[in-house]
């Protein structure tokens, strides 16, 4: 169920295509001097200044359509640098007029492809998007961008799909479909089976919903390879539970499974590339709902790890389902655990919607993720596991409280809570992300959005691609 199937980028094999000139504002005069006078006249008529995203069409011989487009730089590009152009051009095939720019603009292939992403599942009134094909000389760059675009589209589709169609059962079906495509083993524990297998917190949070809670456990790859375990928060809808959210806080809560969507999309990239790792994907999937059997403020749950947790707030449910999944992940001592979660509003208050918060018990892993984020323009910002704030999670009747006291440093106290369930010897990174594009930008329509997916994939490839 990935919306965008048709590729809008392809390997250049000499097909008929219009020329695409990329020009910077500073370079415009010099470039124009080398063109026929008619080109200059056309650009002047359009007051073309070569600002990023600006484009002017130039009719060529024999019906060919060429374009001149403004870009910020000719020496480096980010993923979205050709996305506005892709959205503006008429249907047709295009290739770079200067193939020497292909290396610098390879990252922008992704944005060209994603400029053709549209969430169409519930729309019957949309005219088809213009088919704009970008031909590229480097086959590896095309294939990388296609894989990434499909992974991003999977995140967008899953997050934007409403909870009625993306409940715990649908989330499990998505994982099973991806797993089947790559020969992975997928085990799903559902409802009461969670208690028998000692996942009490996942059962507790999800038991009030009509679609029962699940733990989805995917395994793939050679057991002899280094073990990488991905964990994603799968709260398919978060009403807040008995500590119910106001309408304004609940409006977007279909997206509270974005962590699960990210973990699945990253798992798909790993499997599709046959990265030499032993992959495990753990997704606790629940709906935080309200009924007569809902868990309550003041309840105390004994977690899988044995720590008891007093429920200070039923709306801090993400860390509850994650703590049993992380404890399980830690039991077989993987080389690395990465978890993804739309965990706290506090992380958004601190860093805003575009910048996910990174927490890690390993400086080496954190540095690798930050460097990858910079390399692929998919940023993260590290916040500390500030241990003295652990006191804010204290309880007088249990080992821990799930809600931080006092309201300060909410993203940090949530991460400190999770930290209690992972042993210090296991390199672990926790990413607290928003997963949502609030207003449309080129290549990024309003709706679910992948954040840190490309950074994590870059880091995994750097670390494991040659470690056969
Ligand atoms: Zn919540």
GROMACS .gro file of C-alpha atoms and ligand atoms in nm:
model
  469
    1UNK     CA    1   0.000   0.000   0.000
    2UNK     CA    2   0.243   0.265  -0.114
    3UNK     CA    3   0.082   0.551  -0.303
    4UNK     CA    4   0.358   0.648  -0.536
    5UNK     CA    5   0.454   0.357  -0.753
    6UNK     CA    6   0.540   0.524  -1.082
    7UNK     CA    7   0.901   0.635  -1.103
    8UNK     CA    8   0.960   0.989  -1.222
    9UNK     CA    9   1.335   0.950  -1.239
   10UNK     CA   10   1.506   0.711  -1.477
   11UNK     CA   11   1.845   0.622  -1.619
   12UNK     CA   12   1.932   0.829  -1.925
   13UNK     CA   13   1.970   0.603  -2.226
   14UNK     CA   14   1.947   0.882  -2.481
   15UNK     CA   15   1.569   0.910  -2.488
   16UNK     CA   16   1.427   1.229  -2.645
   17UNK     CA   17   1.417   1.494  -2.373
   18UNK     CA   18   1.425   1.867  -2.314
   19UNK     CA   19   1.733   2.034  -2.169
   20UNK     CA   20   1.730   2.154  -1.812
   21UNK     CA   21   1.969   2.441  -1.745
   22UNK     CA   22   2.045   2.504  -1.379
   23UNK     CA   23   2.166   2.857  -1.310
   24UNK     CA   24   2.248   3.056  -0.998
   25UNK     CA   25   2.159   3.422  -0.953
   26UNK     CA   26   2.528   3.519  -0.959
   27UNK     CA   27   2.597   3.305  -1.265
   28UNK     CA   28   2.296   3.418  -1.466
   29UNK     CA   29   2.457   3.701  -1.666
   30UNK     CA   30   2.756   3.491  -1.769
   31UNK     CA   31   2.536   3.196  -1.863
   32UNK     CA   32   2.299   3.414  -2.061
   33UNK     CA   33   2.586   3.568  -2.256
   34UNK     CA   34   2.655   3.227  -2.407
   35UNK     CA   35   2.296   3.173  -2.523
   36UNK     CA   36   2.111   3.294  -2.836
   37UNK     CA   37   1.953   3.639  -2.804
   38UNK     CA   38   1.603   3.487  -2.807
   39UNK     CA   39   1.677   3.306  -2.482
   40UNK     CA   40   1.787   3.630  -2.317
   41UNK     CA   41   1.475   3.805  -2.444
   42UNK     CA   42   1.251   3.530  -2.304
   43UNK     CA   43   1.420   3.542  -1.964
   44UNK     CA   44   1.394   3.922  -1.952
   45UNK     CA   45   1.027   3.907  -2.043
   46UNK     CA   46   0.972   3.677  -1.744
   47UNK     CA   47   1.197   3.892  -1.521
   48UNK     CA   48   1.389   3.575  -1.451
   49UNK     CA   49   1.648   3.625  -1.173
   50UNK     CA   50   1.744   3.259  -1.121
   51UNK     CA   51   1.609   3.254  -0.768
   52UNK     CA   52   1.583   2.898  -0.630
   53UNK     CA   53   1.262   2.740  -0.758
   54UNK     CA   54   1.214   2.993  -1.041
   55UNK     CA   55   1.172   2.840  -1.386
   56UNK     CA   56   1.119   2.965  -1.742
   57UNK     CA   57   1.033   2.740  -2.036
   58UNK     CA   58   1.219   2.781  -2.364
   59UNK     CA   59   1.065   2.623  -2.676
   60UNK     CA   60   1.326   2.436  -2.879
   61UNK     CA   61   1.346   2.290  -3.228
   62UNK     CA   62   1.101   2.021  -3.331
   63UNK     CA   63   0.860   2.078  -3.042
   64UNK     CA   64   1.119   2.014  -2.770
   65UNK     CA   65   1.063   2.200  -2.446
   66UNK     CA   66   1.365   2.319  -2.252
   67UNK     CA   67   1.373   2.492  -1.914
   68UNK     CA   68   1.600   2.731  -1.728
   69UNK     CA   69   1.577   2.694  -1.352
   70UNK     CA   70   1.724   2.890  -1.064
   71UNK     CA   71   1.920   2.703  -0.796
   72UNK     CA   72   2.107   2.822  -0.487
   73UNK     CA   73   2.438   2.657  -0.576
   74UNK     CA   74   2.591   2.449  -0.852
   75UNK     CA   75   2.838   2.269  -0.629
   76UNK     CA   76   2.610   2.102  -0.375
   77UNK     CA   77   2.241   2.027  -0.340
   78UNK     CA   78   1.997   1.901  -0.083
   79UNK     CA   79   1.701   1.670  -0.139
   80UNK     CA   80   1.449   1.948  -0.205
   81UNK     CA   81   1.653   2.167  -0.443
   82UNK     CA   82   1.475   2.046  -0.759
   83UNK     CA   83   1.137   1.975  -0.599
   84UNK     CA   84   0.980   2.314  -0.671
   85UNK     CA   85   1.100   2.289  -1.030
   86UNK     CA   86   0.952   1.940  -1.063
   87UNK     CA   87   0.616   2.068  -0.940
   88UNK     CA   88   0.611   2.352  -1.193
   89UNK     CA   89   0.729   2.189  -1.515
   90UNK     CA   90   0.479   2.063  -1.771
   91UNK     CA   91   0.466   1.695  -1.850
   92UNK     CA   92   0.762   1.570  -2.046
   93UNK     CA   93   1.109   1.423  -2.020
   94UNK     CA   94   1.405   1.633  -1.912
   95UNK     CA   95   1.779   1.592  -1.869
   96UNK     CA   96   2.049   1.816  -1.728
   97UNK     CA   97   2.194   2.034  -2.003
   98UNK     CA   98   2.527   2.006  -1.821
   99UNK     CA   99   2.588   1.641  -1.720
  100UNK     CA  100   2.884   1.756  -1.507
  101UNK     CA  101   2.625   1.875  -1.251
  102UNK     CA  102   2.485   1.524  -1.201
  103UNK     CA  103   2.706   1.439  -0.905
  104UNK     CA  104   2.628   1.758  -0.713
  105UNK     CA  105   2.255   1.725  -0.780
  106UNK     CA  106   2.216   1.353  -0.712
  107UNK     CA  107   2.062   1.423  -0.367
  108UNK     CA  108   1.790   1.626  -0.541
  109UNK     CA  109   1.663   1.321  -0.733
  110UNK     CA  110   1.469   1.224  -0.421
  111UNK     CA  111   1.281   1.554  -0.412
  112UNK     CA  112   1.199   1.533  -0.783
  113UNK     CA  113   1.046   1.191  -0.728
  114UNK     CA  114   0.863   1.296  -0.411
  115UNK     CA  115   0.723   1.603  -0.586
  116UNK     CA  116   0.499   1.340  -0.747
  117UNK     CA  117   0.383   1.193  -0.417
  118UNK     CA  118   0.019   1.254  -0.334
  119UNK     CA  119  -0.200   1.084  -0.075
  120UNK     CA  120  -0.493   0.978  -0.291
  121UNK     CA  121  -0.656   0.693  -0.101
  122UNK     CA  122  -0.973   0.882  -0.010
  123UNK     CA  123  -0.991   1.122  -0.303
  124UNK     CA  124  -1.208   1.054  -0.605
  125UNK     CA  125  -1.181   1.400  -0.757
  126UNK     CA  126  -0.812   1.442  -0.834
  127UNK     CA  127  -0.692   1.486  -1.191
  128UNK     CA  128  -0.376   1.288  -1.266
  129UNK     CA  129  -0.042   1.458  -1.191
  130UNK     CA  130   0.161   1.565  -1.494
  131UNK     CA  131   0.420   1.301  -1.582
  132UNK     CA  132   0.756   1.471  -1.558
  133UNK     CA  133   1.045   1.233  -1.608
  134UNK     CA  134   1.399   1.331  -1.513
  135UNK     CA  135   1.666   1.135  -1.698
  136UNK     CA  136   1.993   1.089  -1.512
  137UNK     CA  137   2.334   0.956  -1.618
  138UNK     CA  138   2.412   0.769  -1.292
  139UNK     CA  139   2.210   0.448  -1.247
  140UNK     CA  140   2.315   0.400  -0.881
  141UNK     CA  141   2.193   0.747  -0.789
  142UNK     CA  142   1.858   0.678  -0.956
  143UNK     CA  143   1.816   0.347  -0.777
  144UNK     CA  144   1.911   0.495  -0.436
  145UNK     CA  145   1.665   0.778  -0.478
  146UNK     CA  146   1.388   0.541  -0.586
  147UNK     CA  147   1.438   0.322  -0.278
  148UNK     CA  148   1.441   0.620  -0.047
  149UNK     CA  149   1.135   0.772  -0.211
  150UNK     CA  150   0.941   0.450  -0.164
  151UNK     CA  151   1.042   0.436   0.202
  152UNK     CA  152   0.938   0.798   0.256
  153UNK     CA  153   0.609   0.733   0.076
  154UNK     CA  154   0.545   0.439   0.306
  155UNK     CA  155   0.589   0.659   0.612
  156UNK     CA  156   0.367   0.930   0.464
  157UNK     CA  157   0.094   0.684   0.365
  158UNK     CA  158   0.085   0.507   0.700
  159UNK     CA  159   0.092   0.825   0.908
  160UNK     CA  160  -0.167   1.010   0.700
  161UNK     CA  161  -0.408   0.715   0.696
  162UNK     CA  162  -0.673   0.767   0.964
  163UNK     CA  163  -0.685   0.542   1.268
  164UNK     CA  164  -1.000   0.367   1.143
  165UNK     CA  165  -0.788   0.218   0.865
  166UNK     CA  166  -0.452   0.209   1.048
  167UNK     CA  167  -0.535   0.044   1.379
  168UNK     CA  168  -0.312  -0.218   1.544
  169UNK     CA  169  -0.440  -0.492   1.310
  170UNK     CA  170  -0.372  -0.284   0.997
  171UNK     CA  171  -0.029  -0.188   1.128
  172UNK     CA  172   0.049  -0.556   1.179
  173UNK     CA  173  -0.076  -0.634   0.828
  174UNK     CA  174   0.159  -0.369   0.686
  175UNK     CA  175   0.457  -0.523   0.865
  176UNK     CA  176   0.356  -0.872   0.750
  177UNK     CA  177   0.330  -0.755   0.389
  178UNK     CA  178   0.673  -0.593   0.394
  179UNK     CA  179   0.820  -0.893   0.574
  180UNK     CA  180   0.671  -1.138   0.324
  181UNK     CA  181   0.818  -0.941   0.034
  182UNK     CA  182   1.167  -0.989   0.178
  183UNK     CA  183   1.143  -1.337   0.329
  184UNK     CA  184   1.139  -1.216   0.690
  185UNK     CA  185   0.976  -1.403   0.979
  186UNK     CA  186   0.699  -1.206   1.146
  187UNK     CA  187   0.540  -1.309   1.475
  188UNK     CA  188   0.245  -1.113   1.610
  189UNK     CA  189   0.130  -1.153   1.970
  190UNK     CA  190  -0.225  -1.028   2.013
  191UNK     CA  191  -0.441  -0.947   2.315
  192UNK     CA  192  -0.417  -1.193   2.604
  193UNK     CA  193  -0.115  -1.361   2.442
  194UNK     CA  194   0.080  -1.050   2.540
  195UNK     CA  195   0.026  -1.132   2.906
  196UNK     CA  196   0.131  -1.494   2.862
  197UNK     CA  197   0.451  -1.376   2.690
  198UNK     CA  198   0.520  -1.116   2.962
  199UNK     CA  199   0.443  -0.789   2.783
  200UNK     CA  200   0.219  -0.641   3.051
  201UNK     CA  201   0.252  -0.273   2.962
  202UNK     CA  202   0.159  -0.321   2.596
  203UNK     CA  203  -0.149  -0.516   2.698
  204UNK     CA  204  -0.242  -0.263   2.967
  205UNK     CA  205  -0.230   0.041   2.738
  206UNK     CA  206  -0.414  -0.125   2.449
  207UNK     CA  207  -0.669  -0.345   2.626
  208UNK     CA  208  -0.956  -0.090   2.620
  209UNK     CA  209  -0.967  -0.071   2.240
  210UNK     CA  210  -1.187  -0.281   2.011
  211UNK     CA  211  -0.880  -0.360   1.798
  212UNK     CA  212  -0.665  -0.540   2.054
  213UNK     CA  213  -0.303  -0.456   2.133
  214UNK     CA  214  -0.019  -0.635   1.957
  215UNK     CA  215   0.352  -0.686   1.964
  216UNK     CA  216   0.484  -0.725   1.611
  217UNK     CA  217   0.823  -0.895   1.594
  218UNK     CA  218   1.001  -0.921   1.259
  219UNK     CA  219   1.332  -1.103   1.210
  220UNK     CA  220   1.541  -1.107   0.895
  221UNK     CA  221   1.894  -1.186   0.784
  222UNK     CA  222   2.180  -1.408   0.879
  223UNK     CA  223   2.193  -1.466   1.258
  224UNK     CA  224   2.573  -1.456   1.235
  225UNK     CA  225   2.569  -1.090   1.125
  226UNK     CA  226   2.567  -0.800   1.375
  227UNK     CA  227   2.223  -0.761   1.525
  228UNK     CA  228   2.041  -0.432   1.466
  229UNK     CA  229   1.711  -0.390   1.645
  230UNK     CA  230   1.462  -0.120   1.547
  231UNK     CA  231   1.174  -0.029   1.775
  232UNK     CA  232   0.883   0.196   1.679
  233UNK     CA  233   0.604   0.343   1.886
  234UNK     CA  234   0.278   0.223   1.734
  235UNK     CA  235   0.003   0.415   1.913
  236UNK     CA  236  -0.249   0.403   1.631
  237UNK     CA  237  -0.471   0.658   1.799
  238UNK     CA  238  -0.407   0.840   2.122
  239UNK     CA  239  -0.716   0.971   2.298
  240UNK     CA  240  -0.499   1.022   2.606
  241UNK     CA  241  -0.689   0.744   2.782
  242UNK     CA  242  -0.880   0.836   3.099
  243UNK     CA  243  -0.656   1.146   3.123
  244UNK     CA  244  -0.831   1.240   2.802
  245UNK     CA  245  -0.686   1.497   2.564
  246UNK     CA  246  -0.883   1.806   2.467
  247UNK     CA  247  -1.013   1.811   2.108
  248UNK     CA  248  -0.724   2.031   1.996
  249UNK     CA  249  -0.470   1.783   2.133
  250UNK     CA  250  -0.646   1.482   1.982
  251UNK     CA  251  -0.697   1.615   1.629
  252UNK     CA  252  -0.371   1.478   1.488
  253UNK     CA  253  -0.342   1.169   1.703
  254UNK     CA  254  -0.373   0.931   1.408
  255UNK     CA  255  -0.006   1.015   1.364
  256UNK     CA  256   0.098   0.870   1.699
  257UNK     CA  257   0.218   0.558   1.517
  258UNK     CA  258   0.473   0.754   1.311
  259UNK     CA  259   0.758   0.592   1.504
  260UNK     CA  260   0.635   0.250   1.394
  261UNK     CA  261   0.608   0.368   1.034
  262UNK     CA  262   0.965   0.499   1.045
  263UNK     CA  263   1.100   0.176   1.195
  264UNK     CA  264   0.919  -0.030   0.930
  265UNK     CA  265   1.039   0.191   0.643
  266UNK     CA  266   1.397   0.169   0.771
  267UNK     CA  267   1.363  -0.209   0.804
  268UNK     CA  268   1.243  -0.221   0.445
  269UNK     CA  269   1.548  -0.025   0.327
  270UNK     CA  270   1.776  -0.264   0.517
  271UNK     CA  271   1.611  -0.573   0.371
  272UNK     CA  272   1.582  -0.438   0.016
  273UNK     CA  273   1.953  -0.353   0.014
  274UNK     CA  274   2.036  -0.686   0.180
  275UNK     CA  275   2.252  -0.508   0.435
  276UNK     CA  276   2.462  -0.772   0.613
  277UNK     CA  277   2.293  -0.740   0.952
  278UNK     CA  278   2.061  -0.956   1.157
  279UNK     CA  279   1.759  -0.729   1.166
  280UNK     CA  280   1.490  -0.727   1.431
  281UNK     CA  281   1.193  -0.494   1.416
  282UNK     CA  282   0.973  -0.461   1.724
  283UNK     CA  283   0.650  -0.265   1.708
  284UNK     CA  284   0.419  -0.245   2.005
  285UNK     CA  285   0.086  -0.151   1.842
  286UNK     CA  286  -0.205  -0.022   2.047
  287UNK     CA  287  -0.490   0.222   2.047
  288UNK     CA  288  -0.493   0.427   2.368
  289UNK     CA  289  -0.868   0.418   2.411
  290UNK     CA  290  -1.127   0.449   2.685
  291UNK     CA  291  -1.366   0.184   2.812
  292UNK     CA  292  -1.457   0.013   3.139
  293UNK     CA  293  -1.135  -0.186   3.123
  294UNK     CA  294  -0.907   0.108   3.049
  295UNK     CA  295  -0.598   0.146   3.269
  296UNK     CA  296  -0.627   0.421   3.527
  297UNK     CA  297  -0.421   0.697   3.684
  298UNK     CA  298  -0.275   0.550   4.003
  299UNK     CA  299  -0.261   0.194   3.872
  300UNK     CA  300   0.072   0.017   3.915
  301UNK     CA  301   0.206  -0.218   3.650
  302UNK     CA  302   0.495  -0.459   3.681
  303UNK     CA  303   0.687  -0.426   3.356
  304UNK     CA  304   0.863  -0.699   3.162
  305UNK     CA  305   1.195  -0.595   3.312
  306UNK     CA  306   1.052  -0.627   3.664
  307UNK     CA  307   1.046  -0.256   3.747
  308UNK     CA  308   0.708  -0.140   3.876
  309UNK     CA  309   0.556   0.175   3.730
  310UNK     CA  310   0.288   0.395   3.883
  311UNK     CA  311   0.063   0.550   3.620
  312UNK     CA  312   0.090   0.924   3.681
  313UNK     CA  313  -0.082   1.000   3.352
  314UNK     CA  314  -0.250   0.766   3.104
  315UNK     CA  315  -0.149   1.003   2.824
  316UNK     CA  316   0.218   0.913   2.878
  317UNK     CA  317   0.141   0.577   2.717
  318UNK     CA  318   0.415   0.575   2.452
  319UNK     CA  319   0.691   0.516   2.703
  320UNK     CA  320   0.483   0.239   2.862
  321UNK     CA  321   0.451   0.032   2.546
  322UNK     CA  322   0.810   0.111   2.449
  323UNK     CA  323   0.954   0.003   2.783
  324UNK     CA  324   0.846  -0.359   2.740
  325UNK     CA  325   0.957  -0.359   2.375
  326UNK     CA  326   1.297  -0.208   2.466
  327UNK     CA  327   1.344  -0.456   2.750
  328UNK     CA  328   1.278  -0.738   2.503
  329UNK     CA  329   1.510  -0.579   2.245
  330UNK     CA  330   1.786  -0.558   2.505
  331UNK     CA  331   1.759  -0.922   2.613
  332UNK     CA  332   1.958  -1.063   2.322
  333UNK     CA  333   2.226  -0.791   2.340
  334UNK     CA  334   2.208  -0.647   1.989
  335UNK     CA  335   2.492  -0.440   1.841
  336UNK     CA  336   2.255  -0.145   1.837
  337UNK     CA  337   1.899  -0.045   1.925
  338UNK     CA  338   1.731   0.248   1.751
  339UNK     CA  339   1.386   0.354   1.865
  340UNK     CA  340   1.155   0.602   1.695
  341UNK     CA  341   0.862   0.767   1.867
  342UNK     CA  342   0.632   1.066   1.853
  343UNK     CA  343   0.695   1.069   2.224
  344UNK     CA  344   0.663   1.415   2.374
  345UNK     CA  345   0.519   1.756   2.303
  346UNK     CA  346   0.814   1.884   2.506
  347UNK     CA  347   1.054   1.783   2.229
  348UNK     CA  348   0.852   2.003   1.990
  349UNK     CA  349   0.850   2.291   2.234
  350UNK     CA  350   1.228   2.262   2.259
  351UNK     CA  351   1.315   2.208   1.893
  352UNK     CA  352   1.003   2.267   1.684
  353UNK     CA  353   0.842   2.034   1.431
  354UNK     CA  354   1.133   1.993   1.186
  355UNK     CA  355   1.410   1.898   1.423
  356UNK     CA  356   1.379   1.560   1.595
  357UNK     CA  357   1.544   1.515   1.934
  358UNK     CA  358   1.813   1.250   1.964
  359UNK     CA  359   1.905   1.081   2.290
  360UNK     CA  360   2.174   0.814   2.314
  361UNK     CA  361   2.365   0.620   2.578
  362UNK     CA  362   2.660   0.603   2.336
  363UNK     CA  363   2.850   0.911   2.215
  364UNK     CA  364   2.984   0.709   1.925
  365UNK     CA  365   2.636   0.619   1.801
  366UNK     CA  366   2.506   0.972   1.860
  367UNK     CA  367   2.797   1.127   1.670
  368UNK     CA  368   2.748   0.887   1.380
  369UNK     CA  369   2.379   0.977   1.358
  370UNK     CA  370   2.445   1.350   1.378
  371UNK     CA  371   2.713   1.326   1.107
  372UNK     CA  372   2.480   1.124   0.883
  373UNK     CA  373   2.202   1.375   0.941
  374UNK     CA  374   2.429   1.655   0.822
  375UNK     CA  375   2.553   1.451   0.524
  376UNK     CA  376   2.203   1.382   0.388
  377UNK     CA  377   2.024   1.699   0.504
  378UNK     CA  378   1.805   1.508   0.749
  379UNK     CA  379   1.887   1.674   1.078
  380UNK     CA  380   1.866   1.562   1.441
  381UNK     CA  381   1.961   1.752   1.753
  382UNK     CA  382   2.106   1.575   2.054
  383UNK     CA  383   1.958   1.636   2.397
  384UNK     CA  384   2.113   1.496   2.714
  385UNK     CA  385   2.015   1.199   2.928
  386UNK     CA  386   2.057   1.431   3.226
  387UNK     CA  387   2.065   1.180   3.507
  388UNK     CA  388   1.980   1.406   3.798
  389UNK     CA  389   1.638   1.463   3.639
  390UNK     CA  390   1.571   1.095   3.708
  391UNK     CA  391   1.429   1.216   4.041
  392UNK     CA  392   1.138   1.371   3.852
  393UNK     CA  393   1.023   1.016   3.769
  394UNK     CA  394   1.014   0.898   4.130
  395UNK     CA  395   0.706   0.743   4.288
  396UNK     CA  396   0.626   0.684   4.654
  397UNK     CA  397   0.454   0.354   4.580
  398UNK     CA  398   0.642   0.209   4.281
  399UNK     CA  399   0.993   0.203   4.132
  400UNK     CA  400   0.904   0.470   3.876
  401UNK     CA  401   0.625   0.703   3.773
  402UNK     CA  402   0.546   0.722   3.402
  403UNK     CA  403   0.483   1.098   3.412
  404UNK     CA  404   0.756   1.346   3.497
  405UNK     CA  405   0.688   1.562   3.799
  406UNK     CA  406   0.680   1.940   3.759
  407UNK     CA  407   0.654   1.960   3.382
  408UNK     CA  408   1.015   2.066   3.312
  409UNK     CA  409   1.237   1.882   3.060
  410UNK     CA  410   0.960   1.650   2.943
  411UNK     CA  411   1.151   1.511   2.645
  412UNK     CA  412   1.450   1.437   2.869
  413UNK     CA  413   1.250   1.270   3.145
  414UNK     CA  414   1.073   1.053   2.883
  415UNK     CA  415   1.412   0.946   2.748
  416UNK     CA  416   1.540   0.885   3.102
  417UNK     CA  417   1.240   0.663   3.162
  418UNK     CA  418   1.322   0.455   2.852
  419UNK     CA  419   1.688   0.447   2.952
  420UNK     CA  420   1.594   0.242   3.259
  421UNK     CA  421   1.491  -0.045   3.031
  422UNK     CA  422   1.808  -0.069   2.821
  423UNK     CA  423   2.134  -0.193   2.969
  424UNK     CA  424   2.427   0.048   2.955
  425UNK     CA  425   2.627  -0.202   2.749
  426UNK     CA  426   2.383  -0.190   2.456
  427UNK     CA  427   2.437   0.110   2.224
  428UNK     CA  428   2.094   0.270   2.209
  429UNK     CA  429   1.955   0.579   2.041
  430UNK     CA  430   1.608   0.719   2.095
  431UNK     CA  431   1.458   0.960   1.843
  432UNK     CA  432   1.165   1.175   1.949
  433UNK     CA  433   1.012   1.306   1.627
  434UNK     CA  434   0.703   1.491   1.504
  435UNK     CA  435   0.639   1.291   1.185
  436UNK     CA  436   0.415   1.553   1.034
  437UNK     CA  437   0.447   1.828   0.776
  438UNK     CA  438   0.217   2.105   0.899
  439UNK     CA  439   0.227   2.319   0.585
  440UNK     CA  440   0.319   2.211   0.235
  441UNK     CA  441   0.667   2.275   0.094
  442UNK     CA  442   0.803   2.161  -0.243
  443UNK     CA  443   0.817   1.782  -0.241
  444UNK     CA  444   0.656   1.772   0.103
  445UNK     CA  445   0.277   1.797   0.103
  446UNK     CA  446   0.091   1.855   0.426
  447UNK     CA  447   0.056   1.525   0.613
  448UNK     CA  448   0.273   1.248   0.747
  449UNK     CA  449   0.645   1.301   0.689
  450UNK     CA  450   0.960   1.094   0.734
  451UNK     CA  451   1.215   1.258   0.964
  452UNK     CA  452   1.558   1.106   1.036
  453UNK     CA  453   1.479   0.805   0.815
  454UNK     CA  454   1.746   0.900   0.559
  455UNK     CA  455   1.995   0.989   0.833
  456UNK     CA  456   1.949   0.653   1.004
  457UNK     CA  457   1.976   0.465   0.676
  458UNK     CA  458   2.295   0.652   0.587
  459UNK     CA  459   2.441   0.568   0.930
  460UNK     CA  460   2.349   0.198   0.904
  461UNK     CA  461   2.499   0.171   0.556
  462UNK     CA  462   2.817   0.345   0.665
  463UNK     CA  463   2.852   0.118   0.964
  464UNK     CA  464   2.749  -0.219   0.827
  465UNK     CA  465   2.764  -0.220   0.447
  466UNK     CA  466   3.117  -0.360   0.435
  467UNK     CA  467   3.112  -0.551   0.765
  468UNK     CA  468   3.034  -0.889   0.606
  469LIG    ZN1  469  -0.036   1.002   2.483
   0.00000   0.00000   0.00000
